[in-house]
Amino acid sequence: MSLLSKIRETVLCLKAGRVTLPYPAEPRPVPPRFRGRPIFDAAKCIGCAGCANNCPAREILVHDVCQELRIIQYLGRRCTFCGRCADVCPEKAVTMSHDFETATNAIADLSQRLELFMSTCQRCGRCFPEPSPLERLKLKGYRFDDVASERWIFHSKGYLDAESTVADIRIDLD
Amino acid sequence: MIKQLCRKMFRKSLWVYHANSGGCNGCDIEVLNVLTPYYDAERFGIKLVGSPRHADVMLCQGPAMRPTAAALRRAYEAMPEPKLVFAIGSCACGGGIWHDSYNVLGPVEKVIPVNYYIPGCPPRPEAILYGVALALGLVEKKMCPVTLQRRRLPIPRYHPESLVGTGIEIVYKDAEKV
């Protein structure tokens, strides 16, 4: 009885054949609707910061250096590849690629940075003045994220903290 | 350099310890999927062990949380040298989507040093295998930071402070001025 069951198991295993994929040696295609790493296109981007305002993980930072220069930085550390940036982009400048082989040994490798020219009004030729900290609270278009320390600044704050929002908890280790 | 070091130090089988410090179990399922015959990580000599004292590699899932940070640190210190730490998933790499929650301290690299990052929510089993193969030196790294500059001006730049009313067309030649 026991021997018979062993033989049956052997036959079953032999019938199944080899199922292991030769993955790292050969490429493995992804399903067509797979969402991989988002790719930002500087030529199409109009700098509306819709992706930054809709990112649930707050991984896209916008910093207005001056009137004409806007920096959009995608950090990608905690990106969940939800594809909302690609959904809201009016110019289809963000596309979700099929790129899943994103393992690195440095987390900064995942970042993408756009330095965009933002033009002034050609009709009146007027540049808008720099908003005061109080006026920044009301403005929806202006963003002053902290690109240097890779931090998203909340809208309700008109000033920059020295400490990060998540680093203010001290860890006591034994 | 770190790849050379890995190749030298981890010449034989890697025994991995699977630490979840507050994840949602999505990455755990993908890690266990890697160990199934379909993806079969054991052909690289990878074996799952139940104790950090037997392990060479720690697979971290989930962010560093306030209750589990000390335990994660202790598990890391219990591992014998040399040791590698993989951060698997968005939570372990960058703190996850609830990075600003009251109980989340952030990425696991705030508590323990991390050698390799595998982003994804959850990463595909292939992505995890790719990360392991990257650590073993079987494949090449494909990522690097990207900067895209669109400084070439499509229209002439307007500076009101340098405006001189001459009555004829004004040409702005100083395009580099910001």
CSV table of C-alpha atoms in Angstrom, one decimal:
chain,number,residue,atom,x,y,z
A,1,MET,CA,0.0,0.0,0.0
A,2,SER,CA,2.7,2.4,1.0
A,3,LEU,CA,4.9,1.4,-1.9
A,4,LEU,CA,2.0,1.8,-4.3
A,5,SER,CA,1.3,5.4,-3.1
A,6,LYS,CA,5.0,6.2,-3.5
A,7,ILE,CA,4.9,4.9,-7.0
A,8,ARG,CA,1.8,6.9,-7.7
A,9,GLU,CA,3.5,10.0,-6.3
A,10,THR,CA,6.5,9.5,-8.5
A,11,VAL,CA,4.3,9.1,-11.6
A,12,LEU,CA,2.5,12.3,-10.7
A,13,CYS,CA,5.7,14.2,-10.2
A,14,LEU,CA,7.2,12.9,-13.5
A,15,LYS,CA,4.0,13.9,-15.3
A,16,ALA,CA,4.2,17.4,-14.1
A,17,GLY,CA,7.6,17.9,-15.7
A,18,ARG,CA,9.7,20.9,-15.0
A,19,VAL,CA,7.9,24.0,-14.0
A,20,THR,CA,10.7,26.3,-12.7
A,21,LEU,CA,11.1,29.4,-14.8
A,22,PRO,CA,14.6,30.2,-16.0
A,23,TYR,CA,14.0,33.8,-14.8
A,24,PRO,CA,17.3,35.7,-14.2
A,25,ALA,CA,18.9,34.0,-17.2
A,26,GLU,CA,15.9,34.8,-19.6
A,27,PRO,CA,13.6,37.8,-19.5
A,28,ARG,CA,10.1,37.3,-18.2
A,29,PRO,CA,7.4,39.3,-19.9
A,30,VAL,CA,4.9,41.2,-17.7
A,31,PRO,CA,1.1,41.3,-18.2
A,32,PRO,CA,0.0,44.1,-20.6
A,33,ARG,CA,-1.6,46.2,-17.9
A,34,PHE,CA,1.2,45.9,-15.4
A,35,ARG,CA,2.3,49.1,-13.8
A,36,GLY,CA,6.0,49.5,-13.3
A,37,ARG,CA,8.2,52.5,-12.7
A,38,PRO,CA,6.7,55.8,-13.8
A,39,ILE,CA,8.7,57.6,-16.5
A,40,PHE,CA,8.6,61.4,-16.6
A,41,ASP,CA,8.9,63.1,-19.9
A,42,ALA,CA,10.4,66.6,-19.6
A,43,ALA,CA,9.5,67.5,-23.2
A,44,LYS,CA,5.7,67.0,-22.6
A,45,CYS,CA,5.5,68.1,-19.0
A,46,ILE,CA,3.8,71.5,-18.5
A,47,GLY,CA,4.7,71.7,-14.8
A,48,CYS,CA,1.1,71.7,-13.5
A,49,ALA,CA,2.1,69.6,-10.4
A,50,GLY,CA,-1.1,67.6,-10.7
A,51,CYS,CA,1.0,64.4,-10.1
A,52,ALA,CA,2.5,65.9,-7.0
A,53,ASN,CA,-0.8,66.9,-5.6
A,54,ASN,CA,-2.4,63.5,-6.2
A,55,CYS,CA,0.5,61.3,-5.2
A,56,PRO,CA,-0.8,59.3,-2.2
A,57,ALA,CA,2.7,58.5,-1.0
A,58,ARG,CA,3.8,62.2,-1.4
A,59,GLU,CA,6.8,61.1,-3.4
A,60,ILE,CA,6.7,63.9,-6.0
A,61,LEU,CA,8.2,67.1,-4.8
A,62,VAL,CA,7.7,70.5,-6.5
A,63,HIS,CA,10.0,73.4,-5.8
A,64,ASP,CA,9.7,76.8,-7.5
A,65,VAL,CA,13.3,78.1,-7.7
A,66,CYS,CA,12.0,81.4,-9.2
A,67,GLN,CA,9.3,82.5,-11.5
A,68,GLU,CA,10.7,80.7,-14.5
A,69,LEU,CA,12.3,77.5,-13.1
A,70,ARG,CA,10.3,74.7,-11.5
A,71,ILE,CA,11.9,71.6,-10.2
A,72,ILE,CA,9.8,68.4,-10.1
A,73,GLN,CA,11.5,65.6,-8.3
A,74,TYR,CA,10.2,62.0,-8.2
A,75,LEU,CA,11.9,60.2,-5.4
A,76,GLY,CA,10.4,56.7,-5.8
A,77,ARG,CA,11.4,55.4,-2.4
A,78,ARG,CA,7.9,54.6,-1.2
A,79,CYS,CA,6.1,54.8,-4.5
A,80,THR,CA,3.4,52.2,-4.6
A,81,PHE,CA,3.0,52.3,-8.4
A,82,CYS,CA,-0.6,53.1,-8.2
A,83,GLY,CA,-0.6,55.1,-11.5
A,84,ARG,CA,-2.5,58.1,-10.3
A,85,CYS,CA,0.2,60.4,-11.5
A,86,ALA,CA,-0.2,58.9,-15.0
A,87,ASP,CA,-4.0,59.2,-14.7
A,88,VAL,CA,-4.2,62.9,-13.8
A,89,CYS,CA,-1.4,64.1,-16.1
A,90,PRO,CA,-3.2,66.2,-18.8
A,91,GLU,CA,-0.4,66.0,-21.3
A,92,LYS,CA,0.4,62.3,-20.8
A,93,ALA,CA,3.9,63.2,-19.7
A,94,VAL,CA,3.9,60.4,-17.1
A,95,THR,CA,3.7,56.9,-18.3
A,96,MET,CA,3.8,53.7,-16.2
A,97,SER,CA,6.5,51.6,-17.8
A,98,HIS,CA,6.8,47.8,-17.6
A,99,ASP,CA,10.1,48.2,-15.8
A,100,PHE,CA,10.1,46.1,-12.7
A,101,GLU,CA,13.7,45.3,-12.3
A,102,THR,CA,14.4,48.2,-10.1
A,103,ALA,CA,16.4,46.6,-7.3
A,104,THR,CA,19.4,48.8,-6.3
A,105,ASN,CA,21.9,49.1,-3.6
A,106,ALA,CA,21.4,52.9,-3.3
A,107,ILE,CA,17.9,54.3,-2.8
A,108,ALA,CA,18.7,57.5,-4.7
A,109,ASP,CA,19.0,55.6,-7.9
A,110,LEU,CA,15.2,55.6,-8.2
A,111,SER,CA,14.8,59.3,-8.4
A,112,GLN,CA,14.0,61.4,-11.4
A,113,ARG,CA,14.3,65.1,-11.6
A,114,LEU,CA,12.7,67.5,-14.0
A,115,GLU,CA,14.0,71.1,-14.3
A,116,LEU,CA,11.3,72.9,-16.2
A,117,PHE,CA,11.1,76.3,-17.8
A,118,MET,CA,7.8,78.0,-16.8
A,119,SER,CA,7.1,81.0,-19.0
A,120,THR,CA,5.7,84.3,-18.0
A,121,CYS,CA,2.6,85.7,-19.5
A,122,GLN,CA,3.4,86.8,-23.1
A,123,ARG,CA,0.3,89.0,-23.3
A,124,CYS,CA,0.8,91.4,-20.5
A,125,GLY,CA,4.5,90.5,-20.0
A,126,ARG,CA,4.1,90.7,-16.3
A,127,CYS,CA,5.8,88.4,-13.8
A,128,PHE,CA,3.9,87.7,-10.7
A,129,PRO,CA,5.5,88.8,-7.5
A,130,GLU,CA,6.9,86.3,-5.1
A,131,PRO,CA,4.1,85.4,-2.6
A,132,SER,CA,4.5,86.1,1.1
A,133,PRO,CA,4.3,83.2,3.5
A,134,LEU,CA,0.7,84.1,4.3
A,135,GLU,CA,-0.2,84.2,0.7
A,136,ARG,CA,1.4,80.9,0.1
A,137,LEU,CA,-1.2,79.2,2.3
A,138,LYS,CA,-3.9,80.3,-0.1
A,139,LEU,CA,-2.1,79.6,-3.4
A,140,LYS,CA,-2.7,76.2,-4.8
A,141,GLY,CA,-0.3,76.4,-7.7
A,142,TYR,CA,2.8,77.4,-5.7
A,143,ARG,CA,4.8,74.8,-4.0
A,144,PHE,CA,7.9,75.1,-1.9
A,145,ASP,CA,8.9,71.5,-1.2
A,146,ASP,CA,12.3,70.8,0.4
A,147,VAL,CA,14.2,69.2,-2.5
A,148,ALA,CA,17.5,69.2,-0.6
A,149,SER,CA,16.4,67.0,2.2
A,150,GLU,CA,13.8,65.3,0.1
A,151,ARG,CA,10.8,66.3,2.1
A,152,TRP,CA,7.2,67.2,1.2
A,153,ILE,CA,6.0,70.4,2.8
A,154,PHE,CA,2.4,70.6,3.8
A,155,HIS,CA,0.2,73.3,2.4
A,156,SER,CA,-0.7,74.6,5.8
A,157,LYS,CA,2.9,75.4,6.6
A,158,GLY,CA,4.4,78.6,5.4
A,159,TYR,CA,7.8,77.9,6.9
A,160,LEU,CA,10.4,75.1,6.6
A,161,ASP,CA,11.2,73.0,9.6
A,162,ALA,CA,14.7,71.8,10.3
A,163,GLU,CA,13.5,68.4,11.2
A,164,SER,CA,11.5,66.0,9.1
A,165,THR,CA,7.9,65.1,9.8
A,166,VAL,CA,8.7,61.4,10.4
A,167,ALA,CA,12.1,61.9,12.1
A,168,ASP,CA,10.9,63.7,15.2
A,169,ILE,CA,10.3,60.4,17.1
A,170,ARG,CA,13.4,59.2,18.9
A,171,ILE,CA,14.0,55.5,19.0
A,172,ASP,CA,15.2,54.0,22.2
A,173,LEU,CA,17.1,50.8,21.6
A,174,ASP,CA,18.6,48.5,24.2
B,1,MET,CA,32.8,47.1,-4.9
B,2,ILE,CA,30.0,45.8,-2.7
B,3,LYS,CA,29.3,43.2,-5.4
B,4,GLN,CA,32.9,42.0,-5.2
B,5,LEU,CA,32.7,41.8,-1.5
B,6,CYS,CA,29.4,39.9,-1.7
B,7,ARG,CA,30.9,37.4,-4.2
B,8,LYS,CA,33.8,36.9,-1.9
B,9,MET,CA,32.0,36.6,1.4
B,10,PHE,CA,28.8,34.8,0.4
B,11,ARG,CA,30.4,32.2,-1.9
B,12,LYS,CA,28.1,29.4,-0.6
B,13,SER,CA,24.4,29.2,0.1
B,14,LEU,CA,22.6,32.1,1.6
B,15,TRP,CA,20.3,31.4,4.4
B,16,VAL,CA,17.7,34.0,4.7
B,17,TYR,CA,15.7,35.2,7.7
B,18,HIS,CA,12.3,36.7,7.0
B,19,ALA,CA,11.5,39.6,9.3
B,20,ASN,CA,8.2,41.5,9.1
B,21,SER,CA,8.2,44.6,11.2
B,22,GLY,CA,4.7,45.7,10.6
B,23,GLY,CA,3.9,45.2,6.9
B,24,CYS,CA,0.6,44.2,5.4
B,25,ASN,CA,1.6,40.6,4.5
B,26,GLY,CA,1.6,41.4,0.8
B,27,CYS,CA,5.4,41.3,0.5
B,28,ASP,CA,5.5,38.1,2.7
B,29,ILE,CA,3.3,36.3,0.2
B,30,GLU,CA,5.6,37.4,-2.6
B,31,VAL,CA,8.6,36.2,-0.8
B,32,LEU,CA,7.1,32.9,-0.1
B,33,ASN,CA,6.1,32.7,-3.7
B,34,VAL,CA,9.8,33.0,-4.6
B,35,LEU,CA,10.5,29.9,-2.6
B,36,THR,CA,7.9,27.8,-4.4
B,37,PRO,CA,9.0,25.4,-7.2
B,38,TYR,CA,7.7,27.9,-9.8
B,39,TYR,CA,10.4,30.5,-9.1
B,40,ASP,CA,12.6,28.1,-7.0
B,41,ALA,CA,15.1,30.3,-5.2
B,42,GLU,CA,16.7,27.2,-3.8
B,43,ARG,CA,18.6,26.8,-7.1
B,44,PHE,CA,20.6,29.8,-5.9
B,45,GLY,CA,21.2,28.1,-2.6
B,46,ILE,CA,18.7,30.3,-0.8
B,47,LYS,CA,17.1,28.6,2.2
B,48,LEU,CA,14.6,30.1,4.6
B,49,VAL,CA,15.6,29.6,8.3
B,50,GLY,CA,13.6,30.4,11.4
B,51,SER,CA,16.2,32.0,13.5
B,52,PRO,CA,18.4,35.1,12.8
B,53,ARG,CA,21.3,33.3,14.4
B,54,HIS,CA,21.5,30.9,11.5
B,55,ALA,CA,20.9,33.5,8.8
B,56,ASP,CA,23.2,35.4,6.5
B,57,VAL,CA,20.6,37.6,4.9
B,58,MET,CA,17.6,39.4,6.5
B,59,LEU,CA,14.6,40.1,4.3
B,60,CYS,CA,12.8,43.1,5.8
B,61,GLN,CA,9.2,43.8,5.0
B,62,GLY,CA,7.1,46.6,6.4
B,63,PRO,CA,8.2,50.0,7.8
B,64,ALA,CA,10.1,50.4,11.0
B,65,MET,CA,7.3,50.8,13.5
B,66,ARG,CA,7.5,52.1,17.0
B,67,PRO,CA,6.7,48.8,18.8
B,68,THR,CA,8.9,46.6,16.5
B,69,ALA,CA,11.9,48.8,16.0
B,70,ALA,CA,13.8,47.5,19.0
B,71,ALA,CA,12.9,43.9,18.2
B,72,LEU,CA,14.1,44.4,14.6
B,73,ARG,CA,17.3,45.9,15.8
B,74,ARG,CA,17.9,42.9,18.2
B,75,ALA,CA,17.2,40.4,15.4
B,76,TYR,CA,19.8,42.3,13.3
B,77,GLU,CA,22.3,42.2,16.0
B,78,ALA,CA,21.8,38.5,16.5
B,79,MET,CA,22.8,37.7,13.0
B,80,PRO,CA,26.5,36.6,12.6
B,81,GLU,CA,28.8,38.7,10.5
B,82,PRO,CA,29.0,39.1,7.5
B,83,LYS,CA,25.4,39.9,7.0
B,84,LEU,CA,23.2,41.4,4.3
B,85,VAL,CA,19.9,43.2,4.7
B,86,PHE,CA,17.3,43.4,1.9
B,87,ALA,CA,14.5,45.9,2.1
B,88,ILE,CA,11.6,44.5,0.2
B,89,GLY,CA,8.6,46.6,-0.8
B,90,SER,CA,7.8,50.3,-0.6
B,91,CYS,CA,7.3,50.2,3.1
B,92,ALA,CA,10.8,48.9,3.9
B,93,CYS,CA,12.4,51.1,1.2
B,94,GLY,CA,10.8,54.4,2.0
B,95,GLY,CA,8.3,54.1,4.8
B,96,GLY,CA,5.3,53.1,2.8
B,97,ILE,CA,2.2,55.0,2.0
B,98,TRP,CA,1.5,55.6,5.7
B,99,HIS,CA,4.9,57.1,6.3
B,100,ASP,CA,3.4,60.0,8.3
B,101,SER,CA,1.3,57.9,10.6
B,102,TYR,CA,1.8,58.2,14.3
B,103,ASN,CA,3.2,54.7,14.7
B,104,VAL,CA,5.5,54.5,11.7
B,105,LEU,CA,9.1,55.6,12.2
B,106,GLY,CA,9.9,55.4,8.5
B,107,PRO,CA,12.0,53.1,6.3
B,108,VAL,CA,13.9,50.2,8.0
B,109,GLU,CA,17.2,52.0,7.2
B,110,LYS,CA,16.4,54.2,10.2
B,111,VAL,CA,16.9,51.2,12.5
B,112,ILE,CA,19.3,48.9,10.7
B,113,PRO,CA,21.7,49.4,7.8
B,114,VAL,CA,20.2,48.2,4.5
B,115,ASN,CA,22.3,46.9,1.6
B,116,TYR,CA,19.8,46.3,-1.2
B,117,TYR,CA,16.4,47.8,-1.9
B,118,ILE,CA,13.7,46.1,-3.9
B,119,PRO,CA,10.8,48.7,-4.5
B,120,GLY,CA,7.3,47.6,-5.4
B,121,CYS,CA,4.0,47.4,-3.7
B,122,PRO,CA,4.4,44.4,-3.5
B,123,PRO,CA,7.4,43.7,-5.8
B,124,ARG,CA,6.9,40.9,-8.3
B,125,PRO,CA,8.5,37.6,-7.4
B,126,GLU,CA,10.7,38.2,-10.4
B,127,ALA,CA,11.8,41.6,-8.9
B,128,ILE,CA,12.8,39.9,-5.7
B,129,LEU,CA,14.7,37.3,-7.6
B,130,TYR,CA,16.4,40.0,-9.6
B,131,GLY,CA,17.4,41.7,-6.4
B,132,VAL,CA,18.9,38.5,-5.0
B,133,ALA,CA,20.6,37.9,-8.3
B,134,LEU,CA,22.0,41.4,-8.2
B,135,ALA,CA,23.4,40.8,-4.8
B,136,LEU,CA,25.0,37.5,-6.0
B,137,GLY,CA,26.4,39.3,-9.0
B,138,LEU,CA,24.5,37.4,-11.7
B,139,VAL,CA,22.9,40.4,-13.3
B,140,GLU,CA,23.7,44.0,-14.0
B,141,LYS,CA,22.1,47.0,-12.2
B,142,LYS,CA,19.7,48.9,-14.4
B,143,MET,CA,18.9,52.0,-12.3
B,144,CYS,CA,20.5,55.3,-12.0
B,145,PRO,CA,19.3,58.8,-11.0
B,146,VAL,CA,17.9,60.8,-13.9
B,147,THR,CA,17.8,64.5,-14.4
B,148,LEU,CA,15.9,66.0,-17.3
B,149,GLN,CA,16.5,69.7,-18.0
B,150,ARG,CA,14.2,71.7,-20.2
B,151,ARG,CA,16.2,75.0,-20.1
B,152,ARG,CA,16.1,75.6,-23.8
B,153,LEU,CA,13.6,78.4,-24.0
B,154,PRO,CA,10.8,78.1,-26.4
B,155,ILE,CA,10.0,81.9,-26.2
B,156,PRO,CA,12.2,84.8,-25.4
B,157,ARG,CA,12.6,85.4,-21.7
B,158,TYR,CA,11.0,88.5,-20.2
B,159,HIS,CA,12.6,90.4,-17.3
B,160,PRO,CA,10.8,93.5,-16.3
B,161,GLU,CA,13.7,94.9,-14.4
B,162,SER,CA,15.9,94.9,-17.5
B,163,LEU,CA,13.2,96.3,-19.7
B,164,VAL,CA,14.2,99.4,-21.6
B,165,GLY,CA,11.5,101.2,-23.4
B,166,THR,CA,13.1,101.9,-26.8
B,167,GLY,CA,9.9,101.8,-28.9
B,168,ILE,CA,11.2,99.0,-31.2
B,169,GLU,CA,11.4,95.3,-30.7
B,170,ILE,CA,13.4,94.2,-27.7
B,171,VAL,CA,15.6,91.1,-28.1
B,172,TYR,CA,16.5,89.2,-25.0
B,173,LYS,CA,20.0,87.7,-25.5
B,174,ASP,CA,20.8,86.9,-21.9
B,175,ALA,CA,18.9,83.7,-21.9
B,176,GLU,CA,20.9,82.1,-19.1
B,177,LYS,CA,19.8,84.7,-16.6
B,178,VAL,CA,17.5,83.2,-14.1
